[in-house]
Every structure is written in C-alpha cells, then in structure tokens.
Coordinates of C-alpha atoms in Angstrom, one line a residue:
Chain A
M1 CA 34.6 271.3 47.6
A2 CA 33.8 274.8 48.9
R3 CA 35.5 278.1 48.7
V4 CA 34.9 279.5 52.2
Q5 CA 35.4 283.1 53.2
A6 CA 36.9 283.2 56.7
N7 CA 39.2 285.5 58.6
D8 CA 39.7 287.7 55.5
I9 CA 40.9 284.9 53.2
T10 CA 39.3 282.3 50.9
I11 CA 39.9 278.8 52.3
N12 CA 39.5 275.7 50.3
A13 CA 37.6 273.1 52.3
I14 CA 35.6 269.9 51.9
K15 CA 33.0 268.6 54.2
L16 CA 32.2 264.9 54.2
G17 CA 29.5 263.0 56.1
D18 CA 27.5 266.2 56.1
G19 CA 24.6 266.1 58.5
L20 CA 25.7 262.9 60.3
S21 CA 24.7 263.4 63.9
G22 CA 26.1 260.6 66.0
P23 CA 27.7 260.5 69.4
L24 CA 31.1 261.6 68.0
P25 CA 32.2 265.2 67.7
P26 CA 33.1 266.4 64.2
V27 CA 36.6 265.6 63.1
V28 CA 38.8 268.2 61.4
F29 CA 42.0 267.1 59.6
V30 CA 45.0 269.5 59.5
H31 CA 47.7 268.8 57.0
G32 CA 51.5 269.4 57.1
L33 CA 53.8 272.1 55.8
I34 CA 54.3 273.7 52.4
M35 CA 54.1 270.8 49.9
D36 CA 51.1 269.3 51.7
N37 CA 47.4 269.9 51.4
L38 CA 44.0 268.3 52.1
S39 CA 44.5 265.6 49.5
S40 CA 46.7 263.7 52.0
Y41 CA 43.6 262.9 53.9
Y42 CA 41.1 262.8 51.1
Y43 CA 42.9 259.8 49.6
T44 CA 43.7 258.1 52.9
V45 CA 41.8 258.2 56.2
A46 CA 39.1 260.8 55.8
P47 CA 36.4 258.9 53.7
A48 CA 36.2 256.0 56.3
I49 CA 36.0 258.4 59.3
S50 CA 33.2 260.3 57.4
T51 CA 30.9 257.3 57.7
E52 CA 31.0 257.8 61.5
T53 CA 30.8 261.6 61.9
E54 CA 31.0 264.9 60.1
V55 CA 34.5 265.5 58.7
V56 CA 36.2 268.7 57.5
L57 CA 39.3 268.8 55.3
Y58 CA 40.8 272.1 54.4
D59 CA 44.0 273.7 52.9
L60 CA 45.9 275.8 55.4
R61 CA 46.7 279.4 54.6
G62 CA 49.2 279.6 51.8
H63 CA 48.7 275.9 50.9
G64 CA 46.8 273.9 48.3
L65 CA 44.0 276.0 46.8
T66 CA 43.6 278.3 49.8
D67 CA 44.8 282.0 49.4
R68 CA 48.5 282.8 50.0
P69 CA 48.6 286.2 51.6
A70 CA 51.9 287.7 52.7
T71 CA 51.2 287.5 56.4
G72 CA 49.3 285.6 59.0
Y73 CA 51.3 282.3 59.5
T74 CA 51.6 282.1 63.2
L75 CA 50.0 279.2 65.1
D76 CA 47.5 281.7 66.6
D77 CA 46.6 282.8 63.0
A78 CA 46.2 279.2 62.0
L79 CA 43.6 278.8 64.9
D80 CA 41.8 282.0 63.9
D81 CA 41.5 280.7 60.3
L82 CA 40.2 277.4 61.7
E83 CA 37.7 279.0 64.0
G84 CA 36.5 281.2 61.2
L85 CA 36.2 278.2 58.8
L86 CA 34.2 276.2 61.4
A87 CA 31.8 279.1 62.0
T88 CA 31.2 279.7 58.3
L89 CA 30.6 276.0 57.7
H90 CA 28.3 275.7 60.8
V91 CA 30.4 273.0 62.3
P92 CA 29.7 272.8 66.1
T93 CA 32.6 272.9 68.5
P94 CA 34.4 271.3 70.2
V95 CA 35.9 269.2 67.4
V96 CA 38.5 266.5 67.3
L97 CA 41.6 267.8 65.6
V98 CA 43.7 265.3 63.7
G99 CA 47.0 266.8 62.7
N100 CA 49.9 265.4 60.6
S101 CA 53.4 266.7 61.2
V102 CA 53.1 270.5 61.5
G103 CA 49.3 270.0 61.4
G104 CA 49.9 268.3 64.7
T105 CA 51.7 271.4 66.0
I106 CA 48.6 273.4 65.2
A107 CA 46.4 270.8 67.0
L108 CA 48.7 270.9 70.0
H109 CA 48.6 274.7 70.1
A110 CA 44.8 274.6 70.0
A111 CA 44.7 272.1 72.9
I112 CA 47.0 274.3 74.9
T113 CA 45.6 277.8 74.2
R114 CA 41.9 277.2 73.1
P115 CA 40.8 274.1 75.1
E116 CA 37.1 275.0 74.5
L117 CA 37.6 274.4 70.8
V118 CA 39.1 270.9 71.1
A119 CA 37.4 267.6 72.1
G120 CA 40.5 265.5 71.4
I121 CA 43.8 265.6 69.4
G122 CA 44.9 262.8 67.1
L123 CA 48.5 263.5 66.3
I124 CA 50.3 261.8 63.5
E125 CA 54.0 262.4 63.6
A126 CA 53.3 265.7 65.3
H127 CA 56.0 268.3 65.9
P128 CA 55.7 270.0 69.3
V129 CA 57.5 273.4 69.2
V130 CA 61.0 272.8 70.6
E131 CA 64.0 275.0 70.8
G132 CA 65.2 275.8 67.3
W133 CA 62.1 274.2 65.7
G134 CA 61.5 277.0 63.2
D135 CA 65.1 277.0 62.0
H136 CA 65.1 273.2 61.7
L137 CA 61.9 273.2 59.6
M138 CA 62.9 276.0 57.4
A139 CA 66.6 275.3 56.8
D140 CA 66.1 272.6 54.2
I141 CA 63.5 274.5 52.2
E142 CA 65.4 277.7 52.3
E143 CA 68.5 276.0 51.0
L144 CA 66.4 274.4 48.3
V145 CA 65.0 277.8 47.2
A146 CA 68.5 279.4 47.4
G147 CA 69.6 276.7 44.9
F148 CA 67.1 277.9 42.3
D149 CA 69.6 280.7 41.5
E150 CA 72.4 278.3 40.7
P151 CA 73.3 278.4 37.0
G152 CA 70.7 276.5 34.8
V153 CA 68.4 275.5 37.6
R154 CA 65.7 278.1 36.9
E155 CA 65.9 277.3 33.2
F156 CA 65.3 273.6 33.9
I157 CA 62.4 274.3 36.3
T158 CA 60.6 276.5 33.9
G159 CA 61.5 274.4 30.8
E160 CA 61.9 270.6 30.7
G161 CA 61.1 270.1 34.4
G162 CA 57.5 270.2 33.5
R163 CA 54.3 271.7 34.9
K164 CA 54.3 270.0 38.3
L165 CA 57.9 270.8 39.2
K166 CA 57.4 274.4 38.1
R167 CA 54.4 274.7 40.3
M168 CA 56.0 273.0 43.3
A169 CA 59.1 275.2 43.0
G170 CA 56.9 278.3 42.7
V171 CA 55.1 277.4 45.9
C172 CA 58.3 276.8 47.9
E173 CA 59.8 280.0 46.6
D174 CA 56.7 282.1 47.3
M175 CA 56.3 280.7 50.8
V176 CA 60.0 281.3 51.7
T177 CA 60.5 284.7 50.0
K178 CA 57.0 286.3 49.9
T179 CA 55.3 285.3 53.1
S180 CA 56.0 285.7 56.8
L181 CA 55.8 281.9 57.3
P182 CA 59.5 281.4 58.0
A183 CA 59.6 284.3 60.5
D184 CA 56.3 283.3 62.1
L185 CA 57.4 279.7 62.7
R186 CA 60.7 280.8 64.1
A187 CA 58.9 283.0 66.6
A188 CA 56.6 280.2 67.9
T189 CA 56.6 279.7 71.7
V190 CA 58.4 276.6 72.9
M191 CA 55.9 274.0 74.2
D192 CA 57.6 273.0 77.4
A193 CA 56.4 270.3 79.8
E194 CA 54.5 272.9 81.8
L195 CA 52.5 274.0 78.7
L196 CA 51.9 270.5 77.5
G197 CA 50.9 269.5 81.0
R198 CA 47.9 271.8 80.7
I199 CA 46.3 269.7 78.0
R200 CA 43.2 268.1 79.4
C201 CA 41.6 266.5 76.3
P202 CA 42.3 263.0 75.1
A203 CA 45.4 262.7 73.0
L204 CA 46.5 259.9 70.6
L205 CA 50.1 259.9 69.4
L206 CA 50.9 257.9 66.2
Y207 CA 54.5 257.7 65.1
G208 CA 56.5 255.6 62.8
E209 CA 59.1 253.3 64.2
A210 CA 61.9 254.9 62.1
S211 CA 60.6 258.5 62.5
D212 CA 63.3 261.1 62.7
I213 CA 61.3 262.8 65.5
L214 CA 60.6 259.8 67.7
D215 CA 62.2 261.7 70.6
R216 CA 59.3 264.2 70.3
A217 CA 56.8 261.4 70.6
E218 CA 58.4 260.4 73.9
L219 CA 58.4 264.0 75.1
L220 CA 54.7 264.4 74.3
A221 CA 53.8 261.0 75.9
A222 CA 55.5 262.0 79.1
A223 CA 54.1 265.5 79.3
I224 CA 50.5 265.3 78.1
P225 CA 48.3 263.7 80.9
G226 CA 46.8 260.4 79.7
A227 CA 48.3 260.5 76.2
E228 CA 48.3 257.2 74.4
L229 CA 51.4 256.5 72.3
R230 CA 51.4 254.0 69.4
I231 CA 54.5 253.3 67.4
L232 CA 53.8 251.8 63.9
D233 CA 56.3 249.1 62.8
G234 CA 58.4 249.7 59.8
C235 CA 57.2 253.3 59.2
S236 CA 58.9 256.6 58.9
H237 CA 57.8 260.3 59.4
S238 CA 55.6 259.7 56.3
V239 CA 53.5 257.1 58.1
L240 CA 50.2 258.6 56.8
M241 CA 51.2 257.7 53.3
E242 CA 53.0 254.5 54.2
A243 CA 50.3 252.9 56.4
P244 CA 47.0 254.7 55.8
E245 CA 44.9 251.7 56.7
E246 CA 46.6 251.2 60.0
I247 CA 46.4 254.9 60.8
G248 CA 42.7 254.8 59.9
E249 CA 42.1 251.8 62.2
Q250 CA 44.0 253.5 65.1
L251 CA 42.0 256.7 64.7
H252 CA 38.7 254.8 64.4
E253 CA 39.4 252.8 67.6
W254 CA 40.5 255.9 69.5
L255 CA 37.5 258.0 68.3
G256 CA 35.2 255.2 69.6
S257 CA 36.9 255.4 73.0
L258 CA 36.3 259.2 73.4
P259 CA 33.9 260.3 76.2
V260 CA 30.6 261.2 74.7
T261 CA 30.1 265.0 75.0
S262 CA 26.6 266.5 74.9
A263 CA 26.4 269.1 72.0
Chain B
M1 CA 22.3 249.8 43.0
P2 CA 21.3 248.1 39.8
G3 CA 18.1 248.9 37.9
P4 CA 16.8 251.9 35.9
P5 CA 17.1 255.4 37.3
S6 CA 14.4 255.9 39.9
T7 CA 12.6 258.9 41.2
E8 CA 14.6 259.0 44.4
Q9 CA 17.1 261.5 42.9
A10 CA 14.4 264.1 42.2
A11 CA 17.0 266.7 40.9
A12 CA 18.2 264.6 38.0
P13 CA 15.6 264.3 35.2
A14 CA 15.3 260.7 33.9
A15 CA 17.3 260.5 30.7
A16 CA 19.3 258.0 28.7
P17 CA 22.7 257.3 30.3
P18 CA 25.4 259.4 28.7
T19 CA 27.7 257.9 26.1
S20 CA 31.4 257.6 26.5
D21 CA 31.9 260.5 24.1
E22 CA 29.6 262.7 26.1
V23 CA 31.3 261.9 29.4
L24 CA 34.7 262.5 27.8
A25 CA 33.6 265.9 26.7
E26 CA 32.4 266.7 30.2
V27 CA 35.6 265.5 31.8
R28 CA 37.6 267.6 29.3
S29 CA 35.6 270.7 30.2
L30 CA 36.0 270.1 34.0
L31 CA 39.7 269.6 33.5
V32 CA 40.0 273.0 31.8
D33 CA 38.2 274.4 34.8
V34 CA 40.6 272.7 37.2
I35 CA 43.9 273.1 35.4
G36 CA 43.3 276.3 33.4
D37 CA 43.4 276.9 29.7
D38 CA 47.0 278.0 29.1
F39 CA 48.6 274.6 29.9
L40 CA 45.9 272.6 28.2
L41 CA 46.3 274.5 24.9
D42 CA 49.2 272.3 23.9
T43 CA 47.7 269.1 25.3
E44 CA 45.0 267.0 23.6
I45 CA 42.9 265.2 26.2
E46 CA 41.9 261.7 24.8
L47 CA 41.0 258.4 26.4
D48 CA 44.6 257.3 26.7
T49 CA 45.8 260.6 28.3
S50 CA 47.3 259.9 31.7
F51 CA 46.5 262.3 34.6
N52 CA 50.0 262.1 35.9
E53 CA 52.4 261.6 33.0
D54 CA 50.6 263.7 30.4
L55 CA 48.6 266.3 32.3
E56 CA 50.9 266.4 35.3
L57 CA 47.8 266.8 37.5
E58 CA 48.7 267.5 41.1
S59 CA 47.0 265.6 43.9
I60 CA 45.0 268.7 45.0
E61 CA 43.8 269.2 41.4
F62 CA 42.7 265.6 41.2
V63 CA 40.7 266.2 44.4
A64 CA 39.1 269.3 42.7
L65 CA 38.3 267.2 39.7
S66 CA 36.6 264.4 41.7
E67 CA 34.6 267.0 43.7
R68 CA 33.4 268.6 40.4
L69 CA 32.5 265.2 39.0
L70 CA 30.5 264.6 42.1
E71 CA 28.7 267.9 41.7
R72 CA 28.0 267.0 38.1
Y73 CA 26.9 263.4 38.3
G74 CA 25.8 263.0 41.9
S75 CA 26.4 260.2 44.4
Q76 CA 25.5 257.5 41.8
V77 CA 29.1 258.0 40.7
D78 CA 30.9 257.2 44.0
F79 CA 34.5 258.3 43.3
V80 CA 35.6 258.2 46.9
A81 CA 34.6 254.5 47.2
W82 CA 36.2 253.8 43.8
M83 CA 39.5 255.4 44.8
A84 CA 39.4 253.9 48.2
E85 CA 39.9 250.5 46.5
M86 CA 43.1 251.8 44.8
D87 CA 46.5 252.6 46.4
L88 CA 48.2 255.9 45.6
D89 CA 50.3 254.5 42.8
E90 CA 47.2 253.2 41.0
I91 CA 45.4 256.5 41.4
I92 CA 48.4 258.3 40.0
A93 CA 48.6 255.9 37.0
L94 CA 44.9 256.5 36.0
T95 CA 44.0 257.5 32.5
V96 CA 41.2 259.7 31.4
G97 CA 39.7 256.6 29.7
E98 CA 39.5 254.7 32.9
L99 CA 37.7 257.5 34.6
V100 CA 35.3 257.8 31.7
D101 CA 34.6 254.1 31.8
F102 CA 34.0 254.2 35.5
I103 CA 31.5 257.1 35.1
V104 CA 29.7 255.4 32.2
T105 CA 29.4 252.1 34.1
S106 CA 28.2 253.8 37.2
L107 CA 25.4 255.7 35.3
S108 CA 24.3 252.8 33.1

C-alpha cells in the first residue's frame, strides 16, 4: 500500500503484479461513490487479474484512505488525479480502466475526453451521465445526512451505534456538507449518443439482470461502437459483490481478446 | 513451499520461526497503526478478538492491515491467496487468532 503524492493530494494506492510485462496493458480499477473504496476490488477480482498484468487499485479523492479536500470532485478532476497517480507510480499508458458504478462514469469520461489514456473500458454497472444524474445520485444520501439532525439520531451514532457506524456517518456527512462533490456531480455534462459514439476503444458492459439501471446498459450498448453487453443472471446493481468470480472470468476473457498494443 | 528458510529471500536473516505470542504482539502493534490508539485503549486484542464484531474493522482498514503484514513478513505469508479462498462473510468473521495461526503456519 502506497501513499502517493499526485495532483496536490495524497492518494492511497496499491500496485499488484508489479513488473509484469506481458502483452496486456496495465489495468486500473476505479471504485464507486462515497461508501466504496479499493477494498471492493482487493477482495474480489484484482488478485487474479494481477497474475496476468500490472494492476493498480486506488481510493478516489475523498474516499477510503485518500485525502478529502473541499474541492476537486468533477469528472475532469478525477482524471487529473488518475493521470497524476499513474505518472508517480510509473505506470505506462494507455491503461485499461475497469470501473464499478460511478467508477464506470469516470472510465466513460476518460474514454470520451482523453482517449490517449485508455486502451479499453471494462464497465461494471456503470452510470453514464444522464439528465438529472447528479440529483438522482445525491438525493438519497442527502436525505440520509439530513436525518442525522432528527432527535436522538446523532446520540445513537456517536454512542451505541459503534465505531463503524460513526465513521460511515461521518464520511457521508463530510462528503455532502464539506465538499463540492454534490455540486460537481450535478454539473457533469450529459453523455449523449453523440459523445458516447466518439468512444473508439474496446468496451465491455457487465450488468446484473435485476439492476435498477439496466436501461443505461442498453443506452451504452447502442451508442458505443462495438460495445459488448453481458447481463449476469440473478444479480443486482451490486453484481461485483454478488458474483465476483463471474465478473473476474468475464474480465479475464475480455482482456485476452483486446488487440495487443505496442508500448 | 515446504522446507527450511533458504537463501533466496536475501533480505530476511535466517532465524527461528516466530512463536504465536510474538506474532500476536506484532499483529497488535500493526492494528494500533491501522486503527489508531484512541479506539483501542478500551479494547484488549487477544486471540479470540473478532476483527468485525470486536474491533469493528472497516474493509479498507483490513486491506491496510494485510498490506502491512505483507511488508512485515514478505511473500512467504500469502494473504491475498489465503483470502481468495474465503468469501466475504468468512473474511468478516475472522478472529485475530485465525490470522496469527495462518502467519505462524506459513512461516514454520
């Protein structure tokens, strides 16, 4: 585990399979929003992929053990952090970006706006930016945080709720009230069919059969040239936790099919 | 790989494998590093202490602990492979004693 200085913050990152030089580009895993961090990959698909190529796991700005400054939460900022991280870790680009949920939004944004950075995007339950996306994402968590001020709630959280609940509540409250994350996400540019149609790298789309955002999977499959959509039976939006082995196999197979790029 | 410690890990001086008590002391000190002192002041860390129920370790802290153990003991103690054999519920239910046993077995 490394504390990496990049883009004026300290980023928590782990490099696995260090020094492996095979035909595959490095794979960088990008986790989801607020309660998520690199552990979602550390305990699931990352170790197996790291036997094939160099792998980078990191905590996004504001998440996990990475710094939580007040600003810098736009999708562009996320890519600046990522580029800084890769440069400091001496990871050659382009890389394959695997993104889960909002991590997938970041991967999509990279494929659209910084194609030179991206050799492929593996999207797990990815959210493209659609109309009202920021509101939709933030509404539940803002309501949750507003509820902390109801009578007795704060006393419970800091008392008998225990250490983990206290920390989780603290993270949610800080993200909502002390950072520009809500405003930054609400200001994100909608990824319409024209923008998505610009994507030229290979794209794998993995979604759960019972996902609440299955319509986005169909939108992406129709708009991204050559995208491969796979629906996993019996799984929901939490497919990475529900079927890590199947996700790992799908990623492995897809990585093996990528065109070999000369470094 | 079975057999006595060889010269292939040049950094690690040949020594008797650590005892369970020594490993427990090491795990305790790494946990203080990861979780911080203030919470642990009221919590004794013994072999039957559970990472989830007693220490309320968050998943990212468990990652930090495994990475520190890797730095401390080297690749002879292969946590990633060990945990790959467990599902998330089993990992969450782990006790300090199970971790200590795994380390002692790996090093002996």
